[in-house]
Coordinates of C-alpha atoms and ligand atoms in Angstrom, one line a residue:
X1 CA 90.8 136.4 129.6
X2 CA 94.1 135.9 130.5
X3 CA 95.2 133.9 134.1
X4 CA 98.0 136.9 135.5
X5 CA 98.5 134.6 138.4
X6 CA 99.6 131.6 136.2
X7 CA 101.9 133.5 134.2
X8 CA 103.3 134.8 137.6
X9 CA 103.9 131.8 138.8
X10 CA 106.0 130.6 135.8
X11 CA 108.1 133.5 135.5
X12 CA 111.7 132.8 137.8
X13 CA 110.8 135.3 140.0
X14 CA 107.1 134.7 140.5
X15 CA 108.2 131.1 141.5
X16 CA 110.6 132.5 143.6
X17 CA 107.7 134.7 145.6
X18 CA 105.1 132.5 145.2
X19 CA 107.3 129.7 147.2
X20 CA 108.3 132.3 149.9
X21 CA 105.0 133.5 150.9
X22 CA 103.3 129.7 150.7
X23 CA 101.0 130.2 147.6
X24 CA 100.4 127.5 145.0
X25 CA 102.4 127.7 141.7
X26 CA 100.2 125.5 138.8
X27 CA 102.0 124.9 135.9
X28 CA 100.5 125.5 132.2
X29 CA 99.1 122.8 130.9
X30 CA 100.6 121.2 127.6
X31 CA 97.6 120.8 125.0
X32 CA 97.5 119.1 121.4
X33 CA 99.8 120.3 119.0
X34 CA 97.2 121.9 116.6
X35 CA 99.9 120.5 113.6
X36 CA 99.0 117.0 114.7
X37 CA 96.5 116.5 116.9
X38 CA 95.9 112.8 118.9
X39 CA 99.8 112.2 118.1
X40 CA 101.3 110.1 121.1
X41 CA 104.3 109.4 121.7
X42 CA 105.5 109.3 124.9
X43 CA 106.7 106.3 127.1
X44 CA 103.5 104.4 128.8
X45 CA 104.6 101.9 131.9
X46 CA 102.0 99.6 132.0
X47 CA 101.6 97.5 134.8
X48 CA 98.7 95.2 136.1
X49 CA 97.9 93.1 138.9
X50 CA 97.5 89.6 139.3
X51 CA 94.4 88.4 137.3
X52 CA 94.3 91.5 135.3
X53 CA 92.2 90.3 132.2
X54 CA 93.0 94.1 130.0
X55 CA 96.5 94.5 130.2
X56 CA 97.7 92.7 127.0
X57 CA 94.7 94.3 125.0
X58 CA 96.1 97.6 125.9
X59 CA 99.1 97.5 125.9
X60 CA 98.6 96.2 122.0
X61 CA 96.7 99.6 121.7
X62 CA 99.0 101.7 123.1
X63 CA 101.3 100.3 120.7
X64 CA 99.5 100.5 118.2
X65 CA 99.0 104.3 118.4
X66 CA 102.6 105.4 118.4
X67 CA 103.7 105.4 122.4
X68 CA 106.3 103.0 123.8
X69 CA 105.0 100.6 126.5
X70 CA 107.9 99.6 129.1
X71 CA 107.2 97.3 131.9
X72 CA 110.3 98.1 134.5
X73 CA 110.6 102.1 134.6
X74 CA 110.0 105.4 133.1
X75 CA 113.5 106.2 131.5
X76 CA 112.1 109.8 130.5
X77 CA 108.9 111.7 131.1
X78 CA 105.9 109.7 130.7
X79 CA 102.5 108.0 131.5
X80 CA 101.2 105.4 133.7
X81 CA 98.9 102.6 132.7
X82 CA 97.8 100.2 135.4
X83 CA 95.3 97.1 134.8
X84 CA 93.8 96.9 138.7
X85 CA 90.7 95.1 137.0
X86 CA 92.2 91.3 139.0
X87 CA 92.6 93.5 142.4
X88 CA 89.3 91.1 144.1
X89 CA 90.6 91.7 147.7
X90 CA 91.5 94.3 150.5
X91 CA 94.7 92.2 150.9
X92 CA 95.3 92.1 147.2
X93 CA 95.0 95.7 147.1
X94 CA 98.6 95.9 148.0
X95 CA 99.5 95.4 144.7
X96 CA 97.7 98.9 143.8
X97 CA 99.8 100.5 146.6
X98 CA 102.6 99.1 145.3
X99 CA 102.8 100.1 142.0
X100 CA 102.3 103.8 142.5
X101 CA 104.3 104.1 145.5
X102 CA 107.0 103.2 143.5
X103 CA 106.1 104.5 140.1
X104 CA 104.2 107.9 140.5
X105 CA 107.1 110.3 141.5
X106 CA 108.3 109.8 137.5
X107 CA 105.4 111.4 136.2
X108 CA 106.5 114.3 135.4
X109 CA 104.7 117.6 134.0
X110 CA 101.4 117.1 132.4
X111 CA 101.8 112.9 132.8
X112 CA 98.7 110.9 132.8
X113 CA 98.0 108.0 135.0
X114 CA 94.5 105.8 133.8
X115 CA 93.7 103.0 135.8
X116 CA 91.3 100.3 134.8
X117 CA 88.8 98.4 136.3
X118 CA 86.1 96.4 136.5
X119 CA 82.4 98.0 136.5
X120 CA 81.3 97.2 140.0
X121 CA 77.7 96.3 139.2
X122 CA 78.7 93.9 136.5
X123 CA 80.7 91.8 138.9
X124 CA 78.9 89.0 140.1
X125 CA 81.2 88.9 143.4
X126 CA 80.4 91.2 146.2
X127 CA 84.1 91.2 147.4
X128 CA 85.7 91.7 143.9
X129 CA 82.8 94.5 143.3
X130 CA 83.1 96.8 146.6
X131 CA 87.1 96.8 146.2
X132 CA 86.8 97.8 142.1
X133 CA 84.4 100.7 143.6
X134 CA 87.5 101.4 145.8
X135 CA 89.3 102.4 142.7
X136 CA 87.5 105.5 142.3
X137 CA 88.6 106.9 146.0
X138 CA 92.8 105.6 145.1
X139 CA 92.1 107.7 141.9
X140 CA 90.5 111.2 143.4
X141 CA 93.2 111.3 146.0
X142 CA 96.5 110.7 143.9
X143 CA 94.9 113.2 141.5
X144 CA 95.1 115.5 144.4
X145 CA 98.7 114.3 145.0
X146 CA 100.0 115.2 141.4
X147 CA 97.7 117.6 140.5
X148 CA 100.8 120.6 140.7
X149 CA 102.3 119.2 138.3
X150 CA 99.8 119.6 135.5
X151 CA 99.5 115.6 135.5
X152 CA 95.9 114.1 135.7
X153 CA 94.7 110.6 137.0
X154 CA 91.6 109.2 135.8
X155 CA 90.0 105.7 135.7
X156 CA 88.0 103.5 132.9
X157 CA 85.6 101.1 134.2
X158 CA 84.7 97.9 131.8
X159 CA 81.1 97.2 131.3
X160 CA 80.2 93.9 129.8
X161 CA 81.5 93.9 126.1
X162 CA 84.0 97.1 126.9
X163 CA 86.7 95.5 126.2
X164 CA 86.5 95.8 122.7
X165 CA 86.2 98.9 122.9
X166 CA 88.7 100.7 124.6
X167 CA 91.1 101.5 122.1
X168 CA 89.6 105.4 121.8
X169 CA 89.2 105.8 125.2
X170 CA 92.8 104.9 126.4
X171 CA 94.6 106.9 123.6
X172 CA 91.9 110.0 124.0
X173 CA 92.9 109.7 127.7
X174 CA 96.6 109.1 127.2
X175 CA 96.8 112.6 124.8
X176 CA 96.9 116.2 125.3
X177 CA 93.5 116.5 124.3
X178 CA 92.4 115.4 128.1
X179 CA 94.6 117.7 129.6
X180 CA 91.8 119.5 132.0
X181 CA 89.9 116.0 132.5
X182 CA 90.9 115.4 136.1
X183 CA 89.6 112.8 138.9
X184 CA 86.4 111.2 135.9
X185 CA 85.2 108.2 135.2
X186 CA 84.6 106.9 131.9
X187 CA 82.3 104.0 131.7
X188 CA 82.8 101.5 128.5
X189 CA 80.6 99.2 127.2
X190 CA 79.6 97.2 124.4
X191 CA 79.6 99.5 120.9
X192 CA 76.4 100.5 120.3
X193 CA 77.2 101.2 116.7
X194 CA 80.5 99.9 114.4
X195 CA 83.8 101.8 115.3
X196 CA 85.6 103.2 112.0
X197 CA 89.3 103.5 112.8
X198 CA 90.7 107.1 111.7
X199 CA 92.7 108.3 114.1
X200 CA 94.0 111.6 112.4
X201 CA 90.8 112.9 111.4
X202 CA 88.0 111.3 113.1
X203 CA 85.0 113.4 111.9
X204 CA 86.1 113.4 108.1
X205 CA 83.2 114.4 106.5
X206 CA 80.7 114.2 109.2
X207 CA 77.7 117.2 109.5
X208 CA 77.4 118.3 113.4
X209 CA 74.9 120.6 114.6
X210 CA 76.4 123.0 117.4
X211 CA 74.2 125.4 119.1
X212 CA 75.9 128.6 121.1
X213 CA 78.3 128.2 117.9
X214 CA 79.4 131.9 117.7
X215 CA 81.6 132.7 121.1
X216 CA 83.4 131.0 124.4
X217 CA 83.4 127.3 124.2
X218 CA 80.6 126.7 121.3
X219 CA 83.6 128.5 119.0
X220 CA 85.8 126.4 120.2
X221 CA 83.9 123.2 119.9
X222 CA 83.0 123.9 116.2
X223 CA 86.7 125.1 115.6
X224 CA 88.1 121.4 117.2
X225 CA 85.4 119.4 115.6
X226 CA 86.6 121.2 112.1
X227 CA 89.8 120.4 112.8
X228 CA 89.1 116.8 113.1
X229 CA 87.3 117.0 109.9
X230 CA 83.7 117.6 110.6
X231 CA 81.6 119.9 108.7
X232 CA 80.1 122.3 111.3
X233 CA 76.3 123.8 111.2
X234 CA 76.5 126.6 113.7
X235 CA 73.7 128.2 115.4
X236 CA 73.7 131.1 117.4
X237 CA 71.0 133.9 118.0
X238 CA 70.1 136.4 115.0
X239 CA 71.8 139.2 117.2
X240 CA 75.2 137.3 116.8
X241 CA 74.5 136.7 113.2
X242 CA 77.8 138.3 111.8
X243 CA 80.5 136.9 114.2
X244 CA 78.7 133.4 114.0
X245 CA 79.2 133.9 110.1
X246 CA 82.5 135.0 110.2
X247 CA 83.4 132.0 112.9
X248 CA 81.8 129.6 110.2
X249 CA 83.4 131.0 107.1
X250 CA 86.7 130.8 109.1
X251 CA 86.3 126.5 109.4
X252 CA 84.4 125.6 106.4
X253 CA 81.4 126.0 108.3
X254 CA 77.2 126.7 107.6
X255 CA 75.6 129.2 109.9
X256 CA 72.1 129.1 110.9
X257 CA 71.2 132.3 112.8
X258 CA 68.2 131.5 115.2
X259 CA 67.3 131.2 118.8
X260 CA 66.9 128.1 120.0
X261 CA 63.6 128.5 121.9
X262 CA 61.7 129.6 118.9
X263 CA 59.3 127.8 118.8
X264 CA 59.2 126.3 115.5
X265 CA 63.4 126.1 116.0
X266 CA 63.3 122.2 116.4
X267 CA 61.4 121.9 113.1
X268 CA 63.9 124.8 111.5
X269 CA 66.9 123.2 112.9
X270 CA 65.7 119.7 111.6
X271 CA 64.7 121.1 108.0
X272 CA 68.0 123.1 107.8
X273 CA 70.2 119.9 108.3
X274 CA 68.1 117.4 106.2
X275 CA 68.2 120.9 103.4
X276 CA 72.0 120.4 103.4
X277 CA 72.7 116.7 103.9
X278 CA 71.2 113.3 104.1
X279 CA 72.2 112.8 107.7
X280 CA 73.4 114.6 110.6
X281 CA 75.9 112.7 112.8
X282 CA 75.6 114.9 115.9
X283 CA 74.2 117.4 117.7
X284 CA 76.0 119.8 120.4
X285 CA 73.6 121.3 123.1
X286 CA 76.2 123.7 124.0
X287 CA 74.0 127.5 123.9
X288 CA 73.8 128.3 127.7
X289 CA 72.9 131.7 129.7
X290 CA 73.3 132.2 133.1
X291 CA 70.9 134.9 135.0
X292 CA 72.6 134.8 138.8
X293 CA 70.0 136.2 141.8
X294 CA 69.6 134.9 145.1
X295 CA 66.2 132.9 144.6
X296 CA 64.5 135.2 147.0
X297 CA 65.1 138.2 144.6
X298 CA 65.1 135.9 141.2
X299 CA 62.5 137.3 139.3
X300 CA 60.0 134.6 137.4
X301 CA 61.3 136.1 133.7
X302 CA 64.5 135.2 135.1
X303 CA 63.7 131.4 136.0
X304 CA 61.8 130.8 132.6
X305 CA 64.3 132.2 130.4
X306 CA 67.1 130.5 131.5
X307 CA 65.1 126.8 131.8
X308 CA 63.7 127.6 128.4
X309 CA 67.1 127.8 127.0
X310 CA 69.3 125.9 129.1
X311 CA 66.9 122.7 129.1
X312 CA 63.5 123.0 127.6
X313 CA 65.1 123.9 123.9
X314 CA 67.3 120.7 124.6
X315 CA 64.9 118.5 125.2
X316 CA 62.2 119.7 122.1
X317 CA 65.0 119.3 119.8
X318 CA 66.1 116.1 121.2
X319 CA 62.7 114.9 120.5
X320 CA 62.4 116.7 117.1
X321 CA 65.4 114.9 115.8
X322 CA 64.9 111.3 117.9
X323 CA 61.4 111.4 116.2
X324 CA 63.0 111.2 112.5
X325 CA 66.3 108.8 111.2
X326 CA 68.2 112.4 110.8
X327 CA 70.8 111.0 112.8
X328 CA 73.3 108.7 111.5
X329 CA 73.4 104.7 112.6
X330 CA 76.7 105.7 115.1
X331 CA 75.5 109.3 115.6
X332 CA 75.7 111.8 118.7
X333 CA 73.8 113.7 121.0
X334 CA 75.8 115.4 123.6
X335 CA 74.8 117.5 126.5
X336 CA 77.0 120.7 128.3
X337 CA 76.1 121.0 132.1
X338 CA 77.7 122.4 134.9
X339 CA 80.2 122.0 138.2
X340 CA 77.1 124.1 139.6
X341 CA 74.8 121.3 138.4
X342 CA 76.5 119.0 140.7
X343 CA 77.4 120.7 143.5
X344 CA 75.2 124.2 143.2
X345 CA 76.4 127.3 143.6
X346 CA 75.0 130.6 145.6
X347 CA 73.0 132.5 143.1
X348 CA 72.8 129.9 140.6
X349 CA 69.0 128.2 142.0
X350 CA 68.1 128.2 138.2
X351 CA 71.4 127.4 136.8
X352 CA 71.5 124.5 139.1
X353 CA 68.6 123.2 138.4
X354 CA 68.6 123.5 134.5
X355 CA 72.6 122.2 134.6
X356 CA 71.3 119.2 137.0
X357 CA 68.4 118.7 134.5
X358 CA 70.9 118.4 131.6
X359 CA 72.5 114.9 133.3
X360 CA 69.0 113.8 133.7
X361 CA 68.5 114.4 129.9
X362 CA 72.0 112.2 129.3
X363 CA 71.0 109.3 131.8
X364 CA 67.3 109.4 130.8
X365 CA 68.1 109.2 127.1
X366 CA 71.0 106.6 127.2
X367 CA 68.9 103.5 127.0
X368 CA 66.8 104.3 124.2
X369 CA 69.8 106.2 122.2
X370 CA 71.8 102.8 122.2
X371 CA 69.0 100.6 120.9
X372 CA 69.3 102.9 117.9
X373 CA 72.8 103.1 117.5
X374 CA 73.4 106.6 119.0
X375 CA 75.1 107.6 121.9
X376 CA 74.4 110.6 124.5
X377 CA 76.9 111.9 126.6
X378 CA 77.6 115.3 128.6
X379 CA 80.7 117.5 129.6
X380 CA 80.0 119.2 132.8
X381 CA 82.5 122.1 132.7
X382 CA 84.1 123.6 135.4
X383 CA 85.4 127.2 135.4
X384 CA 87.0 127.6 131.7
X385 CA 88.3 130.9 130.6
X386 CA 85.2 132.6 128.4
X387 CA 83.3 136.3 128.4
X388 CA 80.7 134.1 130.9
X389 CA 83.4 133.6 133.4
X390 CA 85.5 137.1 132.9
X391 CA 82.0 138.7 134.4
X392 CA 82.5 137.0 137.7
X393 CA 83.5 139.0 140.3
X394 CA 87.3 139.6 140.6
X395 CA 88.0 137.6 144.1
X396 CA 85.2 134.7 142.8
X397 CA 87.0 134.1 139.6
X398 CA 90.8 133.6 141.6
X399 CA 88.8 131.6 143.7
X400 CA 87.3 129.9 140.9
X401 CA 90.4 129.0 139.0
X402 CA 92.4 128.4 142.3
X403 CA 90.3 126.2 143.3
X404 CA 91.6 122.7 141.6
X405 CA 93.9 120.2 141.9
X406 CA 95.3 121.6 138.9
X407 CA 95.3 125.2 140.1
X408 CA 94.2 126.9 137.3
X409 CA 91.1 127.5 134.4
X410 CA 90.6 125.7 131.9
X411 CA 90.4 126.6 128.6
X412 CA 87.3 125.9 126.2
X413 CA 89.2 124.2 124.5
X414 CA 90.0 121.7 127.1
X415 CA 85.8 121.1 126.9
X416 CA 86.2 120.7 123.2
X417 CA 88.7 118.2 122.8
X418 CA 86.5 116.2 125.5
X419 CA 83.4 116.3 122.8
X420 CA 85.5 115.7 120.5
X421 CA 86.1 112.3 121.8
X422 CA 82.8 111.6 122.4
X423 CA 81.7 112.1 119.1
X424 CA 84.6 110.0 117.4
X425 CA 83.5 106.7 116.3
X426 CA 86.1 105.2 118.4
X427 CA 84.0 106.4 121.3
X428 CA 81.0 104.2 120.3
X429 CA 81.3 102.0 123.6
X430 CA 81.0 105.5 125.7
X431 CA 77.4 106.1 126.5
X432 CA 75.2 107.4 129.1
X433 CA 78.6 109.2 130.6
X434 CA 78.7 112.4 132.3
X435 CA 82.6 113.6 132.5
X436 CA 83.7 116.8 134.6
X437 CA 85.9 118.7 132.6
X438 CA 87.3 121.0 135.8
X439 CA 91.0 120.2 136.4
X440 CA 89.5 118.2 140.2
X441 CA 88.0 121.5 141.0
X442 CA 87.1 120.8 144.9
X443 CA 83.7 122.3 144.4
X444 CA 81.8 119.5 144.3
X445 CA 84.2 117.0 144.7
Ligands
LIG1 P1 79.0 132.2 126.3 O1 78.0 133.1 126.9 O2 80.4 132.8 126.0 O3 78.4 131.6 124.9 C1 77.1 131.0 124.9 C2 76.6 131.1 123.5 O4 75.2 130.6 123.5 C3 76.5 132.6 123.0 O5 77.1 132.7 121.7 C4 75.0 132.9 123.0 O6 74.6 133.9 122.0 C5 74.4 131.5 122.7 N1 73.0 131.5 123.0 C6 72.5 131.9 124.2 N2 71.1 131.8 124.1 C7 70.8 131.2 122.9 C8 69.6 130.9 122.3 N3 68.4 131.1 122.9 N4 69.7 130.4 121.0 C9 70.9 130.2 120.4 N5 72.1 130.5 121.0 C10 72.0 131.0 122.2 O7 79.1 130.9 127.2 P2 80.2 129.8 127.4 O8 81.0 130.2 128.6 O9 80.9 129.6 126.1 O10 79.3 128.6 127.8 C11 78.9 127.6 126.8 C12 78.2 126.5 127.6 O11 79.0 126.0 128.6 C13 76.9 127.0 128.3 O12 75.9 126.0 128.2 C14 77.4 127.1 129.7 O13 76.3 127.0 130.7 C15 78.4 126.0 129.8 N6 79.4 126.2 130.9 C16 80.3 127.2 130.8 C17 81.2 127.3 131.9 C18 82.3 128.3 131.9 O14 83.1 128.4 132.8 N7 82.4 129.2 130.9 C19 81.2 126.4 133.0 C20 80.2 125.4 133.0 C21 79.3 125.3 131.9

């Protein structure tokens, strides 16, 4: 569905109102250049504080991937970069304030600024620890502060062994791709599996499984991962058996029409993929219903249904495919929850809880996943732009997409591209990571 209000606001005249009356005026966001994807090259200032131990890794990085590193200024539009990992004080925090106060008022429209830091609990020294945790509070707030201008602040925090691999997070966090990731922390760690370099087409060749592949942001998930060369096995339900294998046809795709809480579908879904390759090197839990009703009036068909698909089908087909080698030394498993899984949402009791359940899946699984070589993360969406969120209520959905730093929807896209990450071997150090794909929508915040 189309945002009215956006275009409004980016039309000379809207502006013009808009500023009279007082109402914010977001600006659309700038998102990969389907042409060429993961291309950067704008300008990245790149500072770092005294003791910094990432900055000359980085900046090699950054280099590496197209984009010019300066030290002294943004001549033009572009990003910031700022090592804070040596800040191990309150009075060496100054050097944080410093660096922004004079550098953020050049990023311009849809800039990025990534700051990165220690992990706090891997620091041996309390002091040094509680002021890297401070990051996280400088980061939230100057996303509010640039937030109108499309431009998003976000913060990596290095585990022990991270720092080799932070090469796919910075550049996934300095391109369009991240361009409705707002306010998150990513976590980086050792690689749990080795980290093949292709930075045009990261997926060549690999088989992922998406579920909910036929519509809203399962299309677009399958549609991104076959851009980035992936071979897509979509699943939807048997009623959306012809759009599913049209949408499928369209990217190169197979379709596998079934509903996910069959119960033999773990089985099906595991025979179907071992039918058509040796090894499946992800699997998308993105199929999701919602079945809204004040608890009090939720009927008991309405609780089970929704769990049974939102959750329970996740989990039997985690374990179906965790109890075989289907998935590939390096493979996936990634999870889609919910703002309302976070911060809950009137109406949404079973929602909530299966959305909530889903982060439990990612953080319960993580341990076990790495000591095999895989990696489980999740996307918690906010409100993005699909036939789920065009049946909320008229006022609910303004409200919806108002409320965020960046002032708009996203689109499913936006959650695609931030899968699409995650499933890139470059990501391999990314694990056990829940990431908020919602522009800094306040709910929850
Ligand atoms: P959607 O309703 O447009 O698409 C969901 C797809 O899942 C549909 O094609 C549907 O047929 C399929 N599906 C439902 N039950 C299934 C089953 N039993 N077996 C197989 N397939 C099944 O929804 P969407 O907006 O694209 O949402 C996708 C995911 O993102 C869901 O998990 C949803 O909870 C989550 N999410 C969406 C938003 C949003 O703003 N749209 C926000 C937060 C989270």
């Amino acid at each position: 569905m189309s945002d009215k209000y956006l275009e409004i606001a980016n039309s000379t005249l809207g502006k013009k109102l808009l500023a009279a009356v007082g109402l914010p005026d977001p600006v659309p966001l700038i998102r990969e250049n389907p042409a060429e994807p993961h291309k950067l090259s704008d300008q990245v200032l790149l500072g770092a504080s005294e003791g910094a131990v990432f900055a000359n890794t980085i900046g090699a990085f950054v280099e590496a991937a197209g984009a010019k590193v300066c030290n002294q200024f943004l001549q033009d539009s572009g990003h910031l970069l700022f090592d804070a990992s040596g800040i191990a004080s309150a009075q060496q925090s100054e050097e944080l304030y410093s660096f922004f106060n004079q550098h953020l008022k050049s990023v311009k429209h849809s800039g990025r600024v990534i700051i990165v830091g220690h992990k706090p609990s891997a620091l041996a020294d309390a002091d040094h620890a509680a002021v890297q945790r401070g990051l996280l509070g400088f980061v939230k707030s100057v996303a509010k502060e640039v937030g109108r201008k499309g431009a998003t602040v976000n913060l990596v925090l290095v585990d022990k062994g991270g720092d080799r691999a932070l090469e796919g997070p910075i550049r996934f966090l300095l391109s369009a791709g991240s361009a409705f990731m707002n306010a998150q922390v990513l976590t980086v760690a050792t690689p749990v599996a080795p980290m093949e370099a292709d930075w045009v087409k990261p997926l060549e060749g690999k088989n992922v499984l998406v579920t909910g592949a036929a519509r809203g942001i399962g299309l677009a998930i399958s549609q991104t991962l076959a851009r980035d060369g992936a071979v897509v096995i979509g699943v939807d339900v048997p009623q959306s058996q012809d759009e599913l294998a049209a949408a499928m046809a369209a990217i190169g795709g197979l379709n596998l029409p079934l509903d996910i809480t069959d119960t033999d579908a773990p089985e099906r879904l595991r025979d179907f993929c071992s039918t058509h390759s040796s090894k499946l090197h992800a699997i998308v839990h993105n199929a999701g219903i919602t079945r809204d009703k004040m608890l009090t009036k939720m009927t008991a068909h309405q609780w089970d249904l929704l769990v049974q698909i939102n959750l329970g089908a996740v989990q039997r087909i985690n374990s179906a495919l965790l109890s075989t080698d289907l998935l590939d030394n390096g493979g996936k498993i990634i999870g889609v929850a919910s703002i309302s899984g976070i911060a809950g949402n009137v109406g949404q009791t079973n929602y909530g809880f299966s959305k909530a359940a889903i982060i439990g899946v990612v953080e319960a699984l993580s341990e076990t996943c790495a000591s095999r070589g895989i990696t489980i993360n999740g996307v918690a969406p906010g409100f993005i732009e699909t036939q789920m969120t065009a049946a909320i209520p008229f006022l609910t959905r303004q409200m919806g997409r108002r409320l965020s730093s960046l002032g708009q929807g996203g689109l499913p896209i936006d959650v695609a591209e931030v899968i699409g990450f995650f499933l890139s071997p470059q990501a391999a150090g990314v694990n056990g990571n829940m990431v908020r794909v919602c522009g800094q929508s306040l709910l929850g915040a």
